[in-house]
């Protein structure tokens, strides 16, 4: 069974990327927390120097492994890794833009006022509907496994997914 | 090589999560209530269903600003929200909305005190720096069912507003940490921003503990969790400090890990390993623009709706009386000592009790304090009771004190009456005095007659000793007491009359 989940990826230097959907062979499973179609966009998260990221022909296997565990994304194949590297390269084009003296933005909505709600109870009585969504419930509780199931090691994963369509 | 522990000292920093006292959650309109049926206070947003968005609760912002002001923080006029990612069943979204980059308040200070010194009667004042106060979401609750190898998830708490207070590692032991948390509790309760009940999870404290030699760099720290009372906080920290010192002494190294406090054994135990270092992949919360709070009405943009703004000046003006001010007022108003004022404010309900008693008696505040601190509080502590559980009401105590003031009963007699009243709830002081025949003879003529009788019957047995008039008195009194079955207190003001009476009689008989 596929364990894919597409979420934002971060390199350890704090650059956050969204993987380009069309040019990659990754699963299109949308059951993660993304609610919008994937866009190709990148953003500078911090002002750390990214010079060390410029030469990304080889991403260390350890780093890939760590990213996979944290984000539950699987770069199963060499093509997947190549795709990641291409994506980082693509994002690096941002360095060509001169942003000296310009404050980074988080979103284009920054000049909008943040709406403040009154402190009143307006919702929350949805137990029945929500519990219906879960496969497994016990007396009005959702049921989960006893703890986070650790991601199997790389070798085990390869064996497990050998016969998967991906 | 093993190292001596002579100079190793503890370094303690606290991370405190205070549940905001509000009607609804931080980003949704679900109710906030303790002990509701599971999953009955969960909206679609709290369950993280796709298509839902966070909407910030103004009350939570005001609570954070109020708390920041009470702790002398700088309020950031512009603060930002971020996502902190990690996977756990009680965090449906897979991330928590928090304020990592720019929280709403920074750089504050918490002044706290505790009773120290040899007799624990000196008020010791300390400070701890508050690094920041940030708004964030609470997670749901996990109930571990080991029998069926599953975890039951209740999302009622998911999304409730929290203020996370990060303190600098300025403390050195469990006692200091406990005192700091107690003061914070009192402040939050006075502000009404958090009810501060640790056992109900409204105030959660994690301690970061390390040891080092003063002047040297800080040692490796461990995080201690699962502390649900102030008492346990002190014990857990002290245990952990000793444990780490022990490790260092044996030449070992302290590991950077998370440990849980086990109240039964009084020890800290390593928690399930969290798969190495966590990487939370912080990113800006894209659904929330920056939070702006305004300094005063003058800086408000024109035509803005008042329900849409938080004005710092207005909140500052509305701050209630903080515990430290309360203590000062008690000292000023009643002339009591700082350490007594400290205890009055520190013990839940004690200040109110004291003030009730003061209203109903003419006795001096300092003397009333003695009764409240020693007799009342002493009994309460011995039986592990709270002030509200006291079998003697303020009015009843006041009556007893009045009776002592007017000479109806001596001070040692009054203490006896107190004990009897404690054991038999509802009886008034007067009742007990009559039942136990503890009333004082205060009529001067009657006293004189008694003394005269004694002196007459034992003229040679009343011996004079220069050094101890009291000794004569004692011998004489014992006689008086035994033949008259009366209680005369050798040390109360009334007995001065007795002394005078006796010495007069003795002089007459030329024994002196």
Coordinates of C-alpha atoms in Angstrom, one line a residue, chain B:
Chain B
X1 CA 37.9 10.3 36.2
X2 CA 35.2 10.9 38.8
X3 CA 34.7 14.5 39.6
X4 CA 33.8 15.9 43.0
X5 CA 30.3 17.3 43.2
X6 CA 31.4 20.2 45.5
X7 CA 30.8 22.9 43.0
X8 CA 28.3 21.4 40.5
X9 CA 25.1 23.4 40.6
X10 CA 21.8 22.9 39.0
X11 CA 20.5 25.1 36.2
X12 CA 16.8 25.1 35.6
X13 CA 14.7 26.7 32.8
X14 CA 11.0 26.3 32.6
X15 CA 8.6 26.0 29.6
X16 CA 5.1 26.7 30.7
X17 CA 1.9 26.2 28.7
X18 CA -1.0 28.1 30.2
X19 CA -4.5 27.3 28.8
X20 CA -6.2 30.6 28.0
X21 CA -9.4 31.1 29.9
X22 CA -11.9 31.8 27.1
X23 CA -15.3 30.7 25.9
X24 CA -14.2 29.4 22.6
X25 CA -11.0 28.1 21.0
X26 CA -8.1 30.0 19.5
X27 CA -9.0 29.6 15.9
X28 CA -12.5 28.2 15.9
X29 CA -15.8 28.8 17.7
X30 CA -15.9 25.5 19.6
X31 CA -16.6 25.7 23.3
X32 CA -13.8 25.4 25.8
X33 CA -14.9 23.3 28.8
X34 CA -13.3 20.8 31.1
X35 CA -14.6 17.3 31.2
X36 CA -17.1 17.3 28.4
X37 CA -18.1 14.1 26.6
X38 CA -15.3 13.0 24.2
X39 CA -15.3 14.7 20.9
X40 CA -18.4 16.8 21.7
X41 CA -16.5 20.1 21.4
X42 CA -14.9 19.6 18.0
X43 CA -15.6 21.7 14.9
X44 CA -14.6 20.8 11.4
X45 CA -11.6 23.0 11.6
X46 CA -10.5 21.3 14.9
X47 CA -10.7 18.0 13.2
X48 CA -8.6 19.4 10.4
X49 CA -11.1 18.6 7.6
X50 CA -10.1 20.0 4.2
X51 CA -11.4 23.4 3.3
X52 CA -11.5 24.8 6.8
X53 CA -9.5 27.9 7.8
X54 CA -8.3 29.4 11.2
X55 CA -10.1 32.5 12.5
X56 CA -8.4 34.2 15.4
X57 CA -10.2 34.8 18.7
X58 CA -9.8 38.3 19.9
X59 CA -10.1 37.3 23.6
X60 CA -7.0 35.1 23.2
X61 CA -5.0 38.0 21.8
X62 CA -6.1 40.2 24.7
X63 CA -5.2 37.5 27.2
X64 CA -1.7 37.2 25.8
X65 CA -1.2 41.0 25.8
X66 CA -2.5 41.3 29.3
X67 CA -0.2 38.5 30.5
X68 CA 2.7 40.1 28.7
X69 CA 2.1 43.5 30.3
X70 CA 1.8 41.9 33.8
X71 CA 5.2 40.3 33.3
X72 CA 6.8 43.5 32.1
X73 CA 7.2 42.3 28.5
X74 CA 7.6 44.3 25.3
X75 CA 4.5 43.8 23.3
X76 CA 5.3 43.2 19.6
X77 CA 3.0 45.4 17.6
X78 CA 3.3 43.0 14.7
X79 CA 3.6 39.3 15.4
X80 CA 3.4 36.3 13.1
X81 CA 2.0 32.8 13.0
X82 CA 3.9 29.7 11.9
X83 CA 3.3 26.0 11.4
X84 CA 5.2 23.5 13.5
X85 CA 5.1 20.1 11.8
X86 CA 5.1 16.8 13.5
X87 CA 3.1 13.6 13.3
X88 CA 1.0 12.4 16.2
X89 CA -2.6 11.1 16.3
X90 CA -3.8 13.9 18.6
X91 CA -2.7 16.6 16.1
X92 CA -5.1 16.0 13.2
X93 CA -3.5 18.6 10.9
X94 CA 0.0 17.2 11.2
X95 CA 1.1 20.7 12.4
X96 CA 0.4 23.1 15.2
X97 CA -0.2 26.8 14.6
X98 CA 2.2 28.7 16.8
X99 CA 4.4 31.8 16.9
X100 CA 7.9 30.8 16.5
X101 CA 9.5 33.7 14.6
X102 CA 7.8 36.7 16.1
X103 CA 5.7 36.1 19.2
X104 CA 3.3 38.5 20.7
X105 CA 5.4 39.4 23.7
X106 CA 9.1 39.2 24.5
X107 CA 11.7 40.2 27.1
X108 CA 9.8 40.2 30.3
X109 CA 10.7 39.5 33.9
X110 CA 8.9 37.5 36.6
X111 CA 9.7 38.6 40.2
X112 CA 9.0 35.9 42.7
X113 CA 9.7 35.3 46.4
X114 CA 9.9 32.4 48.8
X115 CA 10.5 32.1 52.5
X116 CA 14.1 31.3 53.1
X117 CA 16.7 31.8 55.7
X118 CA 17.4 29.6 58.7
X119 CA 13.9 29.8 60.1
X120 CA 12.2 30.1 56.7
X121 CA 10.9 33.4 57.8
X122 CA 12.8 35.7 55.5
X123 CA 11.3 36.8 52.2
X124 CA 13.9 36.1 49.5
X125 CA 13.2 37.9 46.2
X126 CA 14.4 36.6 42.9
X127 CA 13.9 37.3 39.2
X128 CA 13.6 35.2 36.2
X129 CA 13.8 36.5 32.7
X130 CA 10.9 35.7 30.4
X131 CA 12.2 35.1 26.9
X132 CA 8.8 35.2 25.2
X133 CA 5.1 34.6 25.4
X134 CA 3.5 33.1 22.3
X135 CA 0.0 32.1 21.2
X136 CA -0.4 28.6 20.0
X137 CA -2.9 25.7 19.7
X138 CA -3.3 22.9 22.1
X139 CA -3.4 19.3 20.8
X140 CA -6.1 16.7 21.5
X141 CA -5.8 14.2 24.3
X142 CA -4.5 10.6 23.8
X143 CA -5.7 7.9 26.1
X144 CA -3.4 4.9 25.9
X145 CA -5.1 1.6 26.0
X146 CA -2.3 -0.9 26.4
X147 CA -4.7 -3.8 26.7
X148 CA -6.0 -3.5 23.2
X149 CA -2.8 -1.9 21.9
X150 CA -4.5 1.2 20.7
X151 CA -4.8 4.9 21.6
X152 CA -8.1 6.6 22.0
X153 CA -8.2 10.2 20.7
X154 CA -10.4 12.9 22.1
X155 CA -10.2 16.2 20.2
X156 CA -12.1 18.4 22.6
X157 CA -8.8 20.0 23.7
X158 CA -7.5 20.3 20.1
X159 CA -7.3 24.0 19.1
X160 CA -7.8 25.4 22.6
X161 CA -5.7 28.6 23.0
X162 CA -2.4 28.3 24.9
X163 CA 0.1 30.9 26.0
X164 CA 3.6 29.4 26.0
X165 CA 5.9 31.2 28.4
X166 CA 9.6 30.5 27.9
X167 CA 11.8 31.3 30.8
X168 CA 15.6 31.7 30.7
X169 CA 17.5 29.2 32.8
X170 CA 17.9 31.6 35.7
X171 CA 16.9 29.2 38.4
X172 CA 19.0 26.8 40.3
X173 CA 16.8 24.4 42.2
X174 CA 13.3 23.0 42.7
X175 CA 12.4 25.4 45.4
X176 CA 13.0 28.4 43.2
X177 CA 11.1 26.9 40.3
X178 CA 8.2 26.0 42.5
X179 CA 8.1 29.6 43.9
X180 CA 8.3 31.1 40.4
X181 CA 5.4 28.9 39.1
X182 CA 3.4 29.7 42.2
X183 CA 3.8 33.4 41.6
X184 CA 2.9 33.0 37.9
X185 CA -0.2 31.0 38.9
X186 CA -1.3 33.8 41.3
X187 CA -0.7 36.5 38.6
X188 CA -2.6 34.5 35.9
X189 CA -5.4 33.9 38.3
X190 CA -5.5 37.6 39.3
X191 CA -5.6 38.6 35.6
X192 CA -8.2 36.0 34.8
X193 CA -6.3 34.9 31.7
X194 CA -5.7 31.4 33.0
X195 CA -7.2 29.5 35.9
X196 CA -3.8 27.9 36.6
X197 CA -5.0 24.6 37.9
X198 CA -2.1 22.2 37.3
X199 CA -4.0 19.0 38.1
X200 CA -6.6 19.8 35.5
X201 CA -3.9 20.6 32.9
X202 CA -4.6 24.3 32.7
X203 CA -1.0 25.0 33.6
X204 CA 1.6 22.6 32.3
X205 CA 5.2 22.9 33.2
X206 CA 8.2 21.3 31.6
X207 CA 11.6 21.7 33.3
X208 CA 14.9 21.9 31.4
X209 CA 17.6 20.7 33.9
X210 CA 21.3 20.6 33.6
X211 CA 24.3 20.9 35.9
X212 CA 27.6 22.7 35.7
X213 CA 30.2 24.4 37.7
X214 CA 29.5 28.2 38.0
X215 CA 31.5 30.1 35.4
X216 CA 31.8 27.1 33.1
X217 CA 29.5 26.6 30.1
X218 CA 26.1 25.0 30.6
X219 CA 25.9 21.3 30.8
X220 CA 23.8 19.0 28.7
X221 CA 20.2 19.4 29.6
X222 CA 17.3 17.0 30.0
X223 CA 13.7 17.9 29.7
X224 CA 11.5 16.7 32.5
X225 CA 7.8 16.2 31.7
X226 CA 4.6 14.9 33.3
X227 CA 4.7 17.1 36.4
X228 CA 1.2 17.9 37.6
X229 CA 1.6 19.9 40.8
X230 CA 4.0 22.5 42.2
X231 CA 5.1 20.1 44.9
X232 CA 6.1 17.5 42.3
X233 CA 7.8 20.2 40.3
X234 CA 10.2 20.9 43.1
X235 CA 10.8 17.2 43.8
X236 CA 11.3 16.3 40.1
X237 CA 13.8 19.1 39.6
X238 CA 15.8 18.3 42.7
X239 CA 15.8 14.6 41.9
X240 CA 17.0 15.3 38.3
X241 CA 19.8 17.6 39.5
X242 CA 21.0 15.0 42.0
X243 CA 20.8 12.3 39.3
X244 CA 22.9 14.3 36.9
X245 CA 25.4 15.2 39.6
X246 CA 25.7 11.5 40.4
X247 CA 26.3 10.7 36.7
X248 CA 29.0 13.3 36.5
X249 CA 30.6 12.1 39.7
X250 CA 30.8 8.6 38.3
X251 CA 32.6 10.0 35.3
X252 CA 29.6 9.4 33.0
X253 CA 27.9 11.8 30.6
X254 CA 24.4 13.2 30.8
X255 CA 22.3 12.5 27.7
X256 CA 20.1 15.0 26.0
X257 CA 16.8 13.3 26.5
X258 CA 13.3 13.7 27.6
X259 CA 12.4 12.2 31.0
X260 CA 9.1 11.7 32.7
X261 CA 8.5 12.3 36.4
X262 CA 7.1 9.4 38.3
X263 CA 5.4 10.7 41.4
X264 CA 5.2 7.3 43.1
X265 CA 8.9 6.7 43.1
X266 CA 9.9 10.3 43.0
X267 CA 12.3 9.6 40.1
X268 CA 12.6 10.7 36.6
X269 CA 12.5 8.0 34.0
X270 CA 13.6 8.2 30.3
X271 CA 10.6 8.5 28.0
X272 CA 10.2 6.5 24.9
X273 CA 12.9 7.6 22.5
X274 CA 11.6 10.1 20.1
X275 CA 13.5 8.8 17.0
X276 CA 16.4 11.2 17.5
X277 CA 16.2 14.9 17.1
X278 CA 13.0 16.4 15.8
X279 CA 12.9 18.7 12.9
X280 CA 9.7 20.7 13.0
X281 CA 10.1 22.3 9.6
X282 CA 8.7 25.6 10.7
X283 CA 7.0 27.6 7.9
X284 CA 4.8 30.7 8.0
X285 CA 1.1 30.0 8.4
X286 CA -0.1 31.0 5.0
X287 CA -3.8 31.5 6.0
X288 CA -3.1 34.2 8.6
X289 CA -1.8 37.7 7.9
X290 CA 0.4 39.3 10.6
X291 CA -1.3 40.1 13.9
X292 CA -1.2 43.8 14.6
X293 CA -1.9 45.3 18.0
X294 CA -2.1 49.1 18.5
X295 CA -0.4 51.1 21.2
X296 CA -3.2 53.5 21.9
X297 CA -6.3 55.1 20.3
X298 CA -4.2 57.7 18.6
X299 CA -2.5 55.1 16.5
X300 CA -5.7 53.5 15.3
X301 CA -6.3 53.6 11.6
X302 CA -9.4 55.8 10.8
X303 CA -12.9 54.2 10.7
X304 CA -11.9 50.9 12.1
X305 CA -14.4 48.8 14.1
X306 CA -13.5 48.6 17.8
X307 CA -14.2 44.9 17.8
X308 CA -11.4 44.5 15.2
X309 CA -8.6 46.0 17.2
X310 CA -6.6 45.3 20.3
X311 CA -5.3 48.4 22.0
X312 CA -2.4 47.9 24.4
X313 CA -3.1 51.1 26.4
X314 CA -6.6 50.1 27.2
X315 CA -5.5 46.7 28.4
X316 CA -2.8 48.3 30.5
X317 CA -5.4 50.5 32.2
X318 CA -7.6 47.6 32.9
X319 CA -5.0 45.5 34.6
X320 CA -6.3 44.2 38.0
X321 CA -4.2 44.4 41.2
X322 CA -1.3 42.0 41.0
X323 CA -0.2 39.8 43.9
X324 CA 2.9 41.8 44.6
X325 CA 0.8 44.9 45.0
X326 CA -1.7 43.1 47.1
X327 CA 1.1 42.1 49.5
X328 CA 2.3 45.6 49.8
X329 CA -1.2 46.8 50.6
X330 CA -1.6 44.2 53.3
X331 CA 1.6 45.4 54.9
X332 CA 0.5 49.0 54.7
X333 CA -3.0 48.5 55.8
X334 CA -2.4 46.2 58.7
X335 CA 1.2 46.8 59.6
X336 CA 2.0 43.1 59.4
X337 CA 5.4 41.7 58.4
X338 CA 6.3 41.0 54.8
X339 CA 6.7 37.3 55.4
X340 CA 3.2 37.1 56.8
X341 CA 1.8 39.1 53.9
X342 CA 3.6 36.7 51.6
X343 CA 2.0 33.7 53.2
X344 CA -1.4 35.4 53.2
X345 CA -1.4 35.9 49.5
X346 CA 0.3 32.6 48.8
X347 CA -2.2 30.4 50.5
X348 CA -5.4 30.1 48.6
X349 CA -8.2 31.9 50.5
X350 CA -6.0 32.9 53.5
X351 CA -6.0 36.6 52.8
X352 CA -9.8 36.7 52.6
X353 CA -10.0 34.7 55.8
X354 CA -7.7 37.1 57.6
X355 CA -9.6 40.1 56.4
X356 CA -12.9 38.6 57.5
X357 CA -11.5 38.1 61.0
X358 CA -10.1 41.6 61.1
X359 CA -13.5 43.0 60.4
X360 CA -15.1 41.3 63.4
X361 CA -12.5 41.8 66.1
X362 CA -10.8 44.7 67.8
X363 CA -7.6 42.7 68.2
X364 CA -4.4 44.0 66.8
X365 CA -3.6 42.7 63.3
X366 CA -0.2 41.4 64.4
X367 CA -1.8 39.3 67.0
X368 CA -4.5 38.1 64.7
X369 CA -1.8 37.1 62.2
X370 CA -0.2 35.0 64.9
X371 CA -3.5 33.1 65.3
X372 CA -4.0 32.7 61.6
X373 CA -0.4 31.6 60.9
X374 CA 0.1 29.3 63.8
X375 CA -3.1 28.0 65.0
X376 CA -5.2 28.0 61.9
X377 CA -2.6 27.4 59.2
X378 CA -0.7 25.0 61.4
X379 CA -3.8 22.8 61.8
X380 CA -4.7 23.0 58.1
X381 CA -1.2 22.0 57.0
X382 CA -1.0 19.2 59.5
X383 CA -4.3 17.7 58.1
X384 CA -3.5 18.7 54.5
X385 CA -6.6 20.8 54.3
X386 CA -7.3 24.0 52.4
X387 CA -8.5 27.2 54.0
X388 CA -12.0 26.7 52.6
X389 CA -12.2 23.4 54.5
X390 CA -11.5 25.0 57.9
X391 CA -14.1 23.9 60.5
X392 CA -13.7 27.2 62.2
X393 CA -15.1 30.1 60.2
X394 CA -13.6 33.6 60.3
X395 CA -16.6 34.8 62.4
X396 CA -16.1 32.0 64.9
X397 CA -12.4 32.7 65.3
X398 CA -13.1 36.4 65.6
X399 CA -15.5 35.7 68.4
X400 CA -12.9 33.6 70.2
X401 CA -10.4 36.4 69.8
X402 CA -12.8 39.0 71.2
X403 CA -13.4 36.8 74.2
X404 CA -9.7 36.7 74.8
X405 CA -9.4 40.5 74.3
X406 CA -12.0 41.1 76.9
X407 CA -10.4 38.8 79.4
X408 CA -13.1 36.1 79.3
X409 CA -10.4 33.6 78.5
X410 CA -6.6 33.5 78.8
X411 CA -4.4 33.1 75.8
X412 CA -3.5 29.5 76.6
X413 CA -7.1 28.9 77.4
X414 CA -8.1 30.3 74.1
X415 CA -5.7 28.0 72.3
X416 CA -7.4 25.1 74.1
X417 CA -10.8 26.4 73.1
X418 CA -9.5 26.6 69.5
X419 CA -8.5 23.0 69.5
X420 CA -11.9 21.9 70.9
X421 CA -13.7 24.0 68.3
X422 CA -11.7 22.5 65.6
X423 CA -12.7 19.0 66.5
X424 CA -16.4 19.8 67.1
X425 CA -17.6 21.8 64.1
X426 CA -20.2 24.4 64.8
X427 CA -19.6 25.0 68.5
X428 CA -19.0 28.6 69.3
X429 CA -16.2 29.8 71.5
X430 CA -18.5 30.8 74.3
X431 CA -20.1 27.3 74.3
X432 CA -16.7 25.6 74.6
X433 CA -15.6 27.9 77.3
X434 CA -18.6 27.1 79.4
X435 CA -18.5 23.4 78.7
X436 CA -14.8 23.1 79.5
X437 CA -15.0 25.7 82.2
X438 CA -12.1 27.6 80.8
X439 CA -13.3 31.0 81.8
X440 CA -11.0 33.4 83.5
X441 CA -11.6 35.0 86.8
X442 CA -11.0 38.6 86.2
X443 CA -12.9 40.3 88.9
X444 CA -10.2 42.1 90.9
X445 CA -12.0 41.8 94.2
X446 CA -12.6 38.1 93.7
X447 CA -8.9 37.6 92.9
X448 CA -7.8 39.5 95.9
X449 CA -9.9 37.4 98.1
X450 CA -8.5 34.2 96.6
X451 CA -5.0 35.5 97.0
X452 CA -5.7 36.6 100.6
X453 CA -7.1 33.2 101.4
X454 CA -4.0 31.4 100.1
X455 CA -1.6 33.7 101.9
X456 CA -3.6 33.3 105.0
X457 CA -3.6 29.5 104.8
X458 CA 0.0 29.2 103.9
X459 CA 1.9 32.1 105.4
X460 CA 5.2 30.3 105.7
X461 CA 5.0 28.4 102.4
X462 CA 5.0 31.5 100.3
X463 CA 8.7 31.9 100.0
X464 CA 10.3 34.9 98.7
X465 CA 13.0 34.6 96.0
X466 CA 14.6 37.6 94.5
X467 CA 15.2 36.0 91.2
X468 CA 11.9 34.5 90.5
X469 CA 8.7 36.3 91.5
X470 CA 7.1 34.1 89.0
X471 CA 8.2 31.1 91.0
X472 CA 6.4 32.4 94.0
X473 CA 3.5 33.1 91.8
X474 CA 3.5 29.7 90.4
X475 CA 3.5 28.0 93.8
X476 CA 0.8 30.3 95.0
X477 CA -1.2 29.8 91.8
X478 CA -1.0 26.1 92.0
X479 CA -2.5 26.3 95.4
X480 CA -5.2 28.6 94.2
X481 CA -6.0 26.5 91.3
X482 CA -6.3 23.4 93.2
X483 CA -8.4 24.7 95.9
X484 CA -10.6 26.8 93.7
X485 CA -10.7 24.8 90.5
X486 CA -10.1 27.9 88.6
X487 CA -7.9 28.7 85.8
X488 CA -5.5 31.6 86.2
X489 CA -3.0 32.1 83.5
X490 CA 0.5 32.9 84.7
X491 CA 1.4 34.7 81.6
X492 CA -1.7 36.6 80.6
X493 CA -2.3 40.3 81.4
X494 CA -4.7 39.2 84.1
X495 CA -1.9 37.6 86.0
X496 CA -0.1 40.9 86.3
X497 CA -3.0 41.8 88.4
X498 CA -2.6 38.6 90.3
X499 CA 1.1 39.3 90.8
X500 CA 0.3 42.8 92.1
X501 CA -2.4 41.4 94.3
X502 CA -0.1 38.7 95.7
X503 CA 2.8 40.9 96.2
X504 CA 0.6 43.4 98.0
X505 CA -0.6 40.7 100.3
X506 CA 3.0 39.4 100.7
X507 CA 4.2 42.8 101.6
X508 CA 1.4 43.2 104.2
X509 CA 2.5 40.0 105.8
X510 CA 6.1 41.2 105.7
X511 CA 7.4 38.2 103.8
X512 CA 9.1 40.4 101.3

